[in-house]
Short mmCIF file of C-alpha atoms and ligand atoms in Angstrom, two decimals:
data_model
loop_
_atom_site.label_atom_id
_atom_site.label_comp_id
_atom_site.label_asym_id
_atom_site.label_seq_id
_atom_site.Cartn_x
_atom_site.Cartn_y
_atom_site.Cartn_z
CA MET A 134 -4.41 27.23 -16.16
CA LEU A 135 -6.63 30.09 -16.45
CA ILE A 136 -7.53 29.74 -13.08
CA PHE A 137 -4.18 30.23 -11.83
CA GLY A 138 -3.05 32.73 -14.50
CA VAL A 139 -6.27 35.04 -12.61
CA LEU A 140 -4.61 34.42 -9.25
CA PHE A 141 -1.52 35.36 -10.63
CA PHE A 142 -2.63 38.31 -11.46
CA PHE A 143 -5.17 39.61 -8.40
CA LEU A 144 -1.68 38.35 -6.07
CA PHE A 145 0.10 40.76 -8.61
CA ALA A 146 -2.02 43.54 -8.16
CA PHE A 147 -2.21 43.07 -4.42
CA TYR A 148 1.95 43.01 -3.94
CA PHE A 149 1.39 46.30 -6.10
CA PHE A 150 -1.19 48.00 -4.27
CA GLY A 151 0.33 46.88 -1.34
CA ILE A 152 4.53 48.37 -1.43
CA GLU A 153 2.04 51.65 -3.06
CA THR A 154 -0.11 52.08 0.40
CA ASN A 155 2.81 51.17 2.75
CA ASN A 156 4.20 53.89 1.08
CA PHE A 157 1.49 56.29 1.51
CA ILE A 158 1.56 55.82 5.29
CA LYS A 159 4.88 56.24 5.54
CA LEU A 160 4.22 59.53 3.50
CA SER A 161 1.23 60.38 5.79
CA GLN A 162 3.50 59.78 9.32
CA GLU A 163 5.92 62.23 7.77
CA ILE A 164 3.54 65.00 7.19
CA ALA A 165 1.91 64.50 10.53
CA SER A 166 5.24 64.84 11.96
CA ASP A 167 6.07 68.14 10.11
CA TYR A 168 2.87 69.76 11.79
CA GLU A 169 3.87 68.82 15.04
CA THR A 170 7.53 69.94 14.67
CA GLY A 171 6.12 73.05 13.45
CA SER A 172 8.11 72.56 10.15
CA SER A 173 4.59 72.64 7.97
CA GLN A 174 2.98 75.95 8.89
CA LEU A 175 -1.30 75.77 9.61
CA HIS A 176 -2.68 78.04 7.45
CA GLU A 177 -6.00 80.41 8.86
CA PRO A 178 -9.49 77.58 9.00
CA LEU A 179 -11.60 77.65 6.29
CA PHE A 180 -15.10 78.70 6.43
CA PRO A 181 -17.22 78.17 6.33
CA ILE A 182 -16.46 74.97 7.88
CA GLU A 183 -19.81 73.05 6.98
CA LYS A 184 -18.91 73.60 3.31
CA PRO A 185 -15.13 73.29 2.74
CA MET A 186 -14.23 74.66 -0.31
CA PHE A 187 -11.07 73.87 -2.42
CA VAL A 188 -8.22 75.97 -1.12
CA SER A 189 -6.33 77.05 -4.41
CA TYR A 190 -2.77 77.23 -3.16
CA MET A 191 -0.87 74.27 -3.67
CA ASN A 192 -0.79 71.32 -1.94
CA PRO A 193 2.51 71.80 0.62
CA TYR A 194 3.79 67.72 -0.22
CA ASN A 195 2.70 68.23 -4.25
CA LYS A 196 2.75 64.76 -4.54
CA GLN A 197 0.50 63.34 -7.18
CA GLY A 198 -2.47 62.01 -5.85
CA LEU A 199 -2.71 63.26 -2.77
CA THR A 200 -4.91 65.63 -1.00
CA MET A 201 -5.76 65.67 1.74
CA LYS A 202 -8.25 67.38 5.17
CA ILE A 203 -6.91 68.98 8.17
CA VAL A 204 -8.94 69.27 11.19
CA GLU A 205 -9.46 70.31 14.93
CA ASP A 206 -10.33 67.32 16.83
CA VAL A 207 -12.36 68.94 19.62
CA SER A 208 -13.63 72.16 17.20
CA ARG A 209 -13.47 70.23 14.42
CA THR A 210 -12.48 73.83 12.70
CA VAL A 211 -11.31 72.39 9.35
CA TYR A 212 -7.71 73.72 8.35
CA TYR A 213 -6.52 72.74 5.24
CA ASN A 214 -8.73 71.22 2.93
CA ASP A 215 -8.02 69.68 -1.07
CA ILE A 216 -9.67 66.92 -1.42
CA VAL A 217 -12.11 67.23 -4.20
CA PHE A 218 -14.64 64.65 -4.47
CA PRO A 219 -14.57 63.23 -0.95
CA VAL A 220 -15.67 59.38 -1.22
CA PRO A 221 -18.94 57.91 0.07
CA ASP A 222 -18.44 55.36 2.67
CA ASN A 223 -20.68 52.53 0.91
CA LYS A 224 -17.80 52.58 -1.88
CA LYS A 225 -15.78 50.84 -0.11
CA LEU A 226 -13.97 47.69 -1.87
CA LEU A 227 -11.18 46.37 0.69
CA ASN A 228 -9.59 47.77 3.81
CA HIS A 229 -9.30 51.77 3.56
CA ILE A 230 -9.70 51.51 -0.51
CA PHE A 231 -12.70 53.00 -2.18
CA TYR A 232 -13.98 53.11 -5.55
CA ARG A 233 -14.79 56.73 -6.60
CA ARG A 234 -16.99 57.27 -9.77
CA GLY A 235 -15.67 60.48 -11.73
CA ASN A 236 -17.19 62.67 -14.76
CA GLU A 237 -14.17 61.36 -16.92
CA GLU A 238 -12.87 58.19 -15.10
CA ASN A 239 -12.93 56.21 -12.43
CA SER A 240 -10.70 55.99 -9.69
CA LEU A 241 -9.36 53.58 -6.48
CA ILE A 242 -8.73 55.69 -3.55
CA TYR A 243 -6.77 55.10 -0.40
CA LEU A 244 -7.91 56.56 2.70
CA HIS A 245 -5.62 57.22 5.72
CA GLN A 246 -6.01 59.54 8.83
CA GLU A 247 -3.31 60.32 11.06
CA HIS A 248 -3.06 62.44 14.45
CA PHE A 249 -0.30 65.25 15.65
CA ILE A 250 -0.56 67.56 18.70
CA LEU A 251 0.42 71.65 18.24
CA ASN A 252 0.04 74.14 20.99
CA ASN A 253 -2.25 71.22 23.10
CA LYS A 254 -4.51 70.69 20.49
CA THR A 255 -4.76 67.71 18.43
CA TYR A 256 -5.30 67.38 15.02
CA SER A 257 -6.67 64.33 12.58
CA ILE A 258 -4.97 64.49 8.84
CA TYR A 259 -7.75 62.47 6.21
CA PHE A 260 -5.37 61.80 3.19
CA ASN A 261 -6.97 60.75 0.18
CA PHE A 262 -4.20 58.93 -2.08
CA ASP A 263 -5.75 58.62 -5.88
CA LEU A 264 -4.31 54.89 -6.61
CA THR A 265 -5.62 55.56 -10.55
CA GLU A 266 -2.15 55.85 -11.46
CA ASP A 267 -1.25 52.77 -10.04
CA ARG A 268 -4.09 51.02 -11.34
CA MET A 269 -2.75 52.39 -15.12
CA GLY A 270 0.40 51.16 -14.47
CA ILE A 271 -1.42 47.93 -14.01
CA LYS A 272 -3.02 48.05 -17.48
CA VAL A 273 -0.16 49.20 -18.68
CA LEU A 274 1.69 45.84 -17.55
CA LEU A 275 -0.94 43.93 -17.47
CA PRO A 276 -0.78 43.12 -21.95
CA GLY A 277 2.84 42.44 -21.29
CA MET A 278 2.40 40.10 -18.11
CA ILE A 279 -0.84 37.79 -20.32
CA ALA A 280 1.48 37.71 -22.89
CA ILE A 281 4.29 35.95 -20.52
CA TYR A 282 1.44 34.15 -18.73
CA LEU A 283 0.74 32.67 -22.31
CA LEU A 284 4.03 32.17 -23.51
CA VAL A 285 4.85 29.77 -19.91
CA VAL A 286 1.56 27.85 -20.58
CA ALA A 287 2.23 27.36 -24.51
CA VAL A 288 5.38 25.88 -23.25
CA ILE A 289 4.12 23.87 -20.38
CA ILE A 290 1.65 22.55 -22.37
CA ASN A 291 4.14 21.97 -25.26
CA GLY A 292 6.25 19.94 -22.61
CA GLY A 293 3.62 18.15 -21.08
CA ARG A 294 2.23 16.90 -24.89
CA LYS A 295 5.14 15.84 -25.43
CA GLY A 296 6.07 13.48 -22.36
CA ASP A 297 2.54 12.48 -22.73
CA ALA A 298 2.84 11.25 -26.00
CA LYS A 299 6.02 9.28 -24.78
CA LEU A 300 4.59 7.81 -21.83
CA PHE A 301 1.11 7.03 -24.02
CA SER A 302 3.35 5.18 -26.32
CA SER A 303 5.11 3.11 -23.65
CA VAL A 304 1.54 2.45 -21.91
CA SER A 305 0.09 0.84 -25.54
CA ALA A 306 3.27 -1.18 -26.38
CA MET A 307 2.30 -2.48 -22.65
CA ALA A 308 -1.10 -2.87 -23.26
CA SER A 309 -0.17 -4.81 -26.60
CA THR A 310 2.28 -6.99 -24.61
CA ALA A 311 -0.67 -7.93 -22.08
CA ASN A 312 -2.94 -8.36 -24.81
CA ARG A 313 -0.69 -10.91 -26.48
CA LEU A 314 -0.19 -12.91 -23.03
CA THR A 315 -1.74 -16.23 -22.84
CA VAL A 316 -0.58 -19.38 -20.79
CA ASN A 317 0.76 -20.71 -23.86
CA ASN A 318 3.43 -17.52 -24.11
CA LEU A 319 3.28 -16.99 -19.99
CA HIS A 320 7.12 -18.16 -19.69
CA SER A 321 8.15 -16.11 -22.81
CA GLU A 322 6.14 -12.60 -22.58
CA ARG A 323 6.76 -10.25 -20.43
CA LEU A 324 6.57 -6.33 -20.34
CA ASN A 325 9.31 -4.07 -21.83
CA VAL A 326 10.72 -1.79 -18.80
CA GLU A 327 13.58 -0.68 -20.40
CA GLY A 328 12.93 3.24 -21.60
CA THR A 329 10.00 3.77 -19.75
CA LYS A 330 9.61 6.55 -17.27
CA SER A 331 10.30 5.69 -13.74
CA GLU A 332 6.59 5.00 -12.16
CA LEU A 333 5.58 3.34 -15.10
CA LYS A 334 9.19 0.85 -15.38
CA ASP A 335 7.98 0.58 -11.61
CA LEU A 336 4.09 -0.71 -12.49
CA ALA A 337 6.14 -2.74 -15.26
CA ILE A 338 8.19 -4.17 -12.38
CA THR A 339 5.60 -5.02 -10.06
CA ILE A 340 3.41 -6.39 -12.83
CA ASN A 341 6.66 -8.55 -14.55
CA SER A 342 6.56 -10.25 -10.79
CA MET A 343 3.21 -10.93 -10.87
CA LEU A 344 3.33 -12.34 -14.18
CA ASP A 345 6.55 -14.61 -12.45
CA ARG A 346 4.49 -15.95 -9.67
CA ILE A 347 1.28 -16.63 -12.03
CA GLU A 348 3.54 -18.66 -14.24
CA THR A 349 5.08 -20.41 -11.10
CA SER A 350 2.27 -21.34 -9.58
CA TYR A 351 0.56 -22.81 -13.21
CA GLU A 352 3.56 -24.60 -13.76
CA SER A 353 3.20 -26.30 -10.14
CA GLN A 354 -0.31 -27.06 -11.55
CA LYS A 355 0.36 -28.71 -13.98
CA GLN A 356 3.13 -30.51 -12.41
CA PHE A 357 0.63 -31.86 -10.13
CA VAL A 358 -1.79 -32.90 -13.04
CA SER A 359 0.71 -34.99 -14.53
CA ASP A 360 2.24 -36.36 -11.26
CA ALA A 361 -0.83 -37.63 -10.01
CA SER A 362 -1.50 -38.85 -13.43
CA HIS A 363 1.84 -40.51 -13.80
CA GLU A 364 0.55 -42.07 -9.85
CA LEU A 365 -2.53 -43.47 -11.56
CA ARG A 366 -1.35 -44.73 -13.97
CA THR A 367 0.95 -47.73 -11.96
CA PRO A 368 -2.33 -49.48 -10.28
CA ILE A 369 -4.89 -48.97 -12.99
CA ALA A 370 -2.01 -50.41 -15.40
CA VAL A 371 -1.74 -53.63 -12.67
CA ILE A 372 -5.54 -53.65 -12.48
CA GLN A 373 -6.12 -53.69 -16.08
CA GLY A 374 -3.23 -56.66 -16.06
CA TYR A 375 -4.57 -58.77 -13.20
CA ALA A 376 -8.62 -58.51 -15.14
CA GLY A 377 -6.92 -59.81 -18.26
CA LEU A 378 -5.42 -62.77 -16.89
CA LEU A 379 -8.42 -63.64 -14.55
CA ASN A 380 -10.78 -62.84 -18.12
CA ARG A 381 -8.44 -65.82 -20.00
CA TRP A 382 -7.68 -68.36 -16.80
CA GLY A 383 -9.74 -67.18 -13.81
CA THR A 384 -12.39 -69.14 -14.22
CA LYS A 385 -10.13 -72.13 -15.25
CA ASP A 386 -7.18 -71.58 -12.92
CA GLU A 387 -8.67 -71.49 -9.05
CA SER A 388 -5.11 -69.86 -7.55
CA VAL A 389 -4.61 -67.37 -11.04
CA MET A 390 -8.26 -65.94 -9.88
CA HIS A 391 -7.39 -65.95 -5.55
CA GLU A 392 -3.66 -63.97 -6.93
CA SER A 393 -6.03 -61.69 -9.37
CA ILE A 394 -8.53 -60.42 -6.70
CA SER A 395 -5.93 -59.84 -3.70
CA ALA A 396 -3.92 -57.64 -6.11
CA ILE A 397 -6.70 -55.86 -7.97
CA GLN A 398 -8.06 -55.45 -4.36
CA SER A 399 -4.72 -54.00 -2.99
CA GLU A 400 -4.40 -51.86 -6.33
CA ALA A 401 -7.71 -50.92 -5.25
CA LYS A 402 -6.96 -49.58 -2.35
CA GLU A 403 -3.80 -47.88 -3.29
CA MET A 404 -5.89 -46.32 -5.56
CA GLN A 405 -8.60 -44.85 -3.10
CA ASP A 406 -5.52 -44.14 -0.87
CA LEU A 407 -4.01 -41.84 -3.30
CA VAL A 408 -6.77 -40.23 -4.53
CA GLU A 409 -7.97 -39.08 -1.02
CA LYS A 410 -4.24 -36.96 -0.37
CA LEU A 411 -4.80 -35.70 -3.93
CA LEU A 412 -8.72 -34.73 -2.82
CA PHE A 413 -7.11 -33.56 0.56
CA LEU A 414 -4.57 -31.14 -1.60
CA SER A 415 -7.11 -30.18 -3.95
CA ARG A 416 -9.95 -28.75 -0.89
CA HIS A 417 -7.09 -26.97 0.57
CA ASP A 418 -5.92 -25.47 -2.61
CA LYS A 419 -9.25 -24.31 -3.08
CA LYS A 420 -9.64 -23.32 0.98
CA THR A 421 -12.52 -25.35 1.20
CA LEU A 422 -10.49 -27.56 4.11
CA LYS A 423 -12.78 -27.63 7.12
CA LEU A 424 -11.02 -28.21 10.32
CA ASN A 425 -13.59 -28.82 12.91
CA LYS A 426 -11.18 -28.24 16.71
CA THR A 427 -11.95 -29.35 19.92
CA LYS A 428 -9.73 -28.97 22.84
CA PHE A 429 -8.89 -32.84 23.62
CA ASN A 430 -5.02 -34.20 25.49
CA MET A 431 -2.82 -34.76 22.47
CA CYS A 432 -1.02 -37.59 25.20
CA GLU A 433 -3.60 -39.87 24.61
CA VAL A 434 -3.77 -39.73 21.03
CA VAL A 435 -0.37 -40.10 20.60
CA GLU A 436 -0.67 -43.32 23.30
CA ASP A 437 -2.89 -45.22 20.58
CA MET A 438 -0.99 -44.45 17.70
CA VAL A 439 2.05 -46.01 19.69
CA LYS A 440 0.15 -49.06 20.74
CA GLU A 441 -1.77 -49.42 17.07
CA THR A 442 2.09 -49.28 15.06
CA ARG A 443 3.67 -51.91 17.99
CA MET A 444 0.59 -54.16 16.53
CA VAL A 445 1.65 -53.79 12.98
CA ALA A 446 5.49 -53.19 13.09
CA ILE A 447 5.88 -56.42 14.94
CA ARG A 448 9.66 -56.30 12.95
CA HIS A 449 10.40 -52.67 14.68
CA THR A 450 11.51 -51.96 17.87
CA ILE A 451 9.08 -48.87 19.14
CA ASN A 452 9.95 -47.01 22.23
CA SER A 453 7.62 -43.97 23.73
CA THR A 454 9.83 -42.47 26.04
CA LYS A 455 8.22 -39.73 27.09
CA LEU A 456 3.99 -39.40 27.08
CA GLU A 457 3.13 -36.31 28.99
CA ASP A 458 -0.55 -34.98 29.28
CA VAL A 459 -0.71 -32.04 27.27
CA MET A 460 -4.02 -30.35 25.87
CA VAL A 461 -4.61 -28.95 22.77
CA TYR A 462 -7.49 -27.22 20.67
CA GLY A 463 -7.12 -28.57 17.12
CA ASP A 464 -8.37 -30.70 14.70
CA LYS A 465 -7.97 -34.13 16.28
CA GLN A 466 -8.64 -36.36 13.03
CA SER A 467 -6.06 -34.33 10.71
CA LEU A 468 -3.72 -33.96 13.39
CA LYS A 469 -4.09 -37.50 14.22
CA GLN A 470 -3.37 -37.82 10.29
CA ALA A 471 -0.14 -35.80 10.43
CA VAL A 472 1.47 -37.54 13.30
CA ARG A 473 0.44 -41.11 11.24
CA VAL A 474 2.54 -39.91 8.60
CA PHE A 475 5.52 -39.49 10.41
CA ILE A 476 5.08 -43.07 11.86
CA ASP A 477 4.42 -44.51 8.83
CA ASN A 478 7.30 -43.53 6.95
CA ALA A 479 9.60 -43.68 10.34
CA VAL A 480 8.71 -47.51 10.02
CA LYS A 481 8.53 -47.75 6.41
CA TYR A 482 12.01 -46.35 5.97
CA THR A 483 13.54 -48.17 8.29
CA LYS A 484 14.69 -51.54 7.79
CA ASP A 485 14.09 -54.71 9.99
CA GLY A 486 15.42 -55.00 13.32
CA GLY A 487 15.74 -50.75 13.29
CA SER A 488 13.98 -49.10 16.22
CA ILE A 489 11.76 -46.06 16.08
CA SER A 490 11.01 -43.35 19.29
CA ILE A 491 8.07 -41.49 19.69
CA SER A 492 7.82 -39.16 22.26
CA CYS A 493 4.64 -36.57 23.42
CA GLU A 494 6.13 -33.49 25.68
CA ASN A 495 4.29 -30.75 27.37
CA GLN A 496 7.26 -27.80 27.23
CA ASN A 497 5.62 -25.22 28.93
CA GLY A 498 2.05 -25.61 27.48
CA ASP A 499 3.56 -26.25 23.85
CA CYS A 500 2.75 -29.87 22.35
CA VAL A 501 6.06 -31.47 21.04
CA ILE A 502 6.25 -34.74 19.81
CA THR A 503 8.95 -36.33 18.66
CA VAL A 504 9.09 -39.56 15.92
CA GLN A 505 12.71 -40.41 15.78
CA ASP A 506 14.12 -43.17 13.17
CA THR A 507 17.57 -45.18 13.04
CA GLY A 508 16.29 -46.02 9.14
CA ILE A 509 18.16 -45.06 6.10
CA GLY A 510 17.87 -41.27 6.70
CA MET A 511 18.23 -37.91 4.12
CA THR A 512 20.70 -36.14 1.85
CA ARG A 513 20.93 -32.80 2.28
CA LYS A 514 18.81 -32.66 -0.93
CA ASP A 515 16.33 -34.40 0.08
CA LEU A 516 15.98 -32.45 3.12
CA ASP A 517 15.13 -29.13 0.99
CA ASN A 518 12.31 -31.02 -1.04
CA ILE A 519 10.82 -33.67 1.24
CA PHE A 520 7.99 -31.29 1.78
CA GLU A 521 7.40 -30.38 -1.68
CA ARG A 522 4.15 -32.21 -3.59
CA PHE A 523 5.52 -35.98 -5.00
CA TYR A 524 9.32 -35.80 -3.67
CA ARG A 525 10.89 -38.92 -2.70
CA SER A 526 14.13 -39.62 -2.86
CA ASP A 527 16.15 -41.56 -5.19
CA HIS A 528 17.23 -44.00 -2.94
CA VAL A 529 13.75 -44.90 -1.94
CA ARG A 530 12.38 -44.38 -5.54
CA ASN A 531 15.40 -47.16 -6.54
CA GLU A 532 14.27 -48.98 -2.81
CA LYS A 533 11.40 -49.40 -4.77
CA ILE A 534 9.75 -48.14 -1.27
CA GLY A 535 5.88 -47.45 -1.45
CA GLY A 536 4.58 -44.41 -1.55
CA HIS A 537 3.63 -41.20 -3.72
CA GLY A 538 5.75 -38.27 -2.58
CA LEU A 539 2.37 -36.53 -1.00
CA GLY A 540 2.52 -37.64 2.66
CA LEU A 541 4.60 -35.29 3.73
CA SER A 542 2.98 -32.14 2.10
CA ILE A 543 -0.33 -33.14 3.66
CA ALA A 544 1.21 -33.08 7.17
CA LYS A 545 2.77 -29.98 7.09
CA LEU A 546 -0.31 -28.27 5.70
CA ILE A 547 -2.00 -29.55 8.79
CA ILE A 548 0.39 -28.52 11.28
CA ILE A 549 0.77 -24.99 9.36
CA LYS A 550 -3.38 -24.61 9.43
CA HIS A 551 -2.70 -25.40 13.25
CA THR A 552 0.19 -22.62 13.41
CA GLY A 553 2.52 -25.09 14.45
CA ARG A 554 5.96 -25.68 12.82
CA ILE A 555 7.74 -28.71 11.89
CA LYS A 556 11.70 -29.50 12.25
CA VAL A 557 13.65 -32.03 10.69
CA ARG A 558 17.30 -33.46 11.19
CA SER A 559 18.25 -36.39 9.40
CA GLN A 560 21.75 -38.19 9.03
CA TYR A 561 22.12 -40.23 5.38
CA THR A 562 22.15 -43.89 6.28
CA LYS A 563 22.34 -43.32 10.30
CA GLY A 564 18.53 -41.65 10.88
CA SER A 565 15.49 -39.38 11.08
CA SER A 566 14.22 -37.15 13.46
CA PHE A 567 11.09 -34.97 12.98
CA ILE A 568 10.01 -32.85 15.87
CA ILE A 569 6.71 -31.28 15.72
CA THR A 570 5.39 -27.93 17.90
CA LEU A 571 2.33 -27.32 18.30
CA PRO A 572 2.25 -23.93 20.22
CA LYS A 573 0.18 -23.25 23.81
CA ARG A 574 -0.98 -19.73 21.99
CA ASP A 575 -2.99 -21.89 19.81
CA LEU A 576 -4.88 -23.60 22.48
CA TYR A 577 -7.84 -22.01 23.69
P1 ADP B 890 6.40 -41.13 0.86
O1 ADP B 890 6.35 -41.55 1.79
O2 ADP B 890 4.76 -42.08 0.15
O3 ADP B 890 7.23 -41.40 -0.20
P2 ADP B 890 6.27 -38.45 1.74
O4 ADP B 890 5.66 -37.24 2.08
O5 ADP B 890 5.65 -39.18 3.13
O6 ADP B 890 6.16 -39.74 0.68
O7 ADP B 890 7.98 -38.37 1.99
C1 ADP B 890 8.71 -37.87 1.05
C2 ADP B 890 10.07 -38.19 1.18
O8 ADP B 890 10.37 -37.88 2.19
C3 ADP B 890 9.72 -40.11 0.65
O9 ADP B 890 9.52 -40.28 -0.14
C4 ADP B 890 11.60 -40.24 1.69
O10 ADP B 890 12.29 -39.91 0.30
C5 ADP B 890 11.43 -38.83 2.45
N1 ADP B 890 11.04 -39.55 3.64
C6 ADP B 890 10.10 -39.25 4.56
N2 ADP B 890 10.39 -39.35 6.12
C7 ADP B 890 11.56 -39.80 5.86
C8 ADP B 890 12.17 -40.74 6.66
N3 ADP B 890 12.16 -41.04 8.54
N4 ADP B 890 13.68 -41.40 6.99
C9 ADP B 890 14.17 -41.10 5.46
N5 ADP B 890 13.62 -40.92 4.45
C10 ADP B 890 12.42 -40.13 4.49
#
């Protein structure tokens, strides 16, 4: 503020002096032209020239603060001079403005020079304009200006203080809300955006939407843990049941012993499978999932899987319509794991006697794998949710078809990690088809 005040004062002074010096220049030009046209007379030269004396007659222009000296350029004869105290050169303050130290008071002098021609002789007029009067004018104006400036500063500070108080009250309200936030009240506490100033409102809205995202992510983590525990509870309960049976009868009854051992083995396998899937997802979430990418022919991988499926799914017809060579650059194991999910699902959700078609096409370098079945199909609601973790359609839950609802979410993660995409088409009770595209640009 102080710096601006000083700057303002200097700008004002420059403006003030600027107008005055401009007036002086105009007057100088008028005087020179008056001499040239003969409207003003040149008097006898002053003697001695070396020591100019103060002329007693009046300055013809009678302008207060104006003194001048008229010199013929060739002979340097002085015709007029009422400059009493010439200004030394070394006292220059600014362009044309000089500082003169006097006995009683110091003054600012504006120097200007004009030329005129009279009777074929060139004359120079040296003008000295005393700016002291103007400086005095500024001196008179200065206290008023300072008073007005201080008043403006006071009004601004007062306004600023009120604004700050309002701002700080909003900030401290936000801080106390933020202090109260914990995972337990994450769903109910949000920053109050009403009545806050626009910049703070934007900040509060941004923080609130960040909190929404954190809440969603926290809720899905909670849901994941609860779903995983729920899925693990069933095989553990089965294993406990058979262990109890073994404990009571197993040693005496051989058939009970065999049944219990095979059930425990199958449930343990089921558990291992589930834990593997959970570990995969956890590695992905922690960003520690590593892909070992190489270049390989996807057709060979799909062909092997078709053969394996034919051996396992003996009650289904397995067609491999098109198997074209197509090179991909990716993690062979992971891609195999992903394609296996689609094939296993097709077998699982297609009743005995149904058919499954598997193809691998080279479409302009893109690898397009299609797994189509004539199975139970899916509803609109299923299609919207099948890639969500632990989602299983009501139909497959009611039919007690085994599964944990993790296969497709894992397959999707793998395909996305290879910048691929999955398209699903399905008709409830008629069948489904999954089309996986691995783009060419990711191959090399
Ligand atoms: P899971 O098969 O273990 O339940 P997935 O994530 O592989 O888990 O599949 C999720 C759900 O998507 C399945 O429970 C099922 O409802 C539906 N689904 C997946 N593939 C098919 C398919 N080929 N036909 C019908 N429904 C399917």
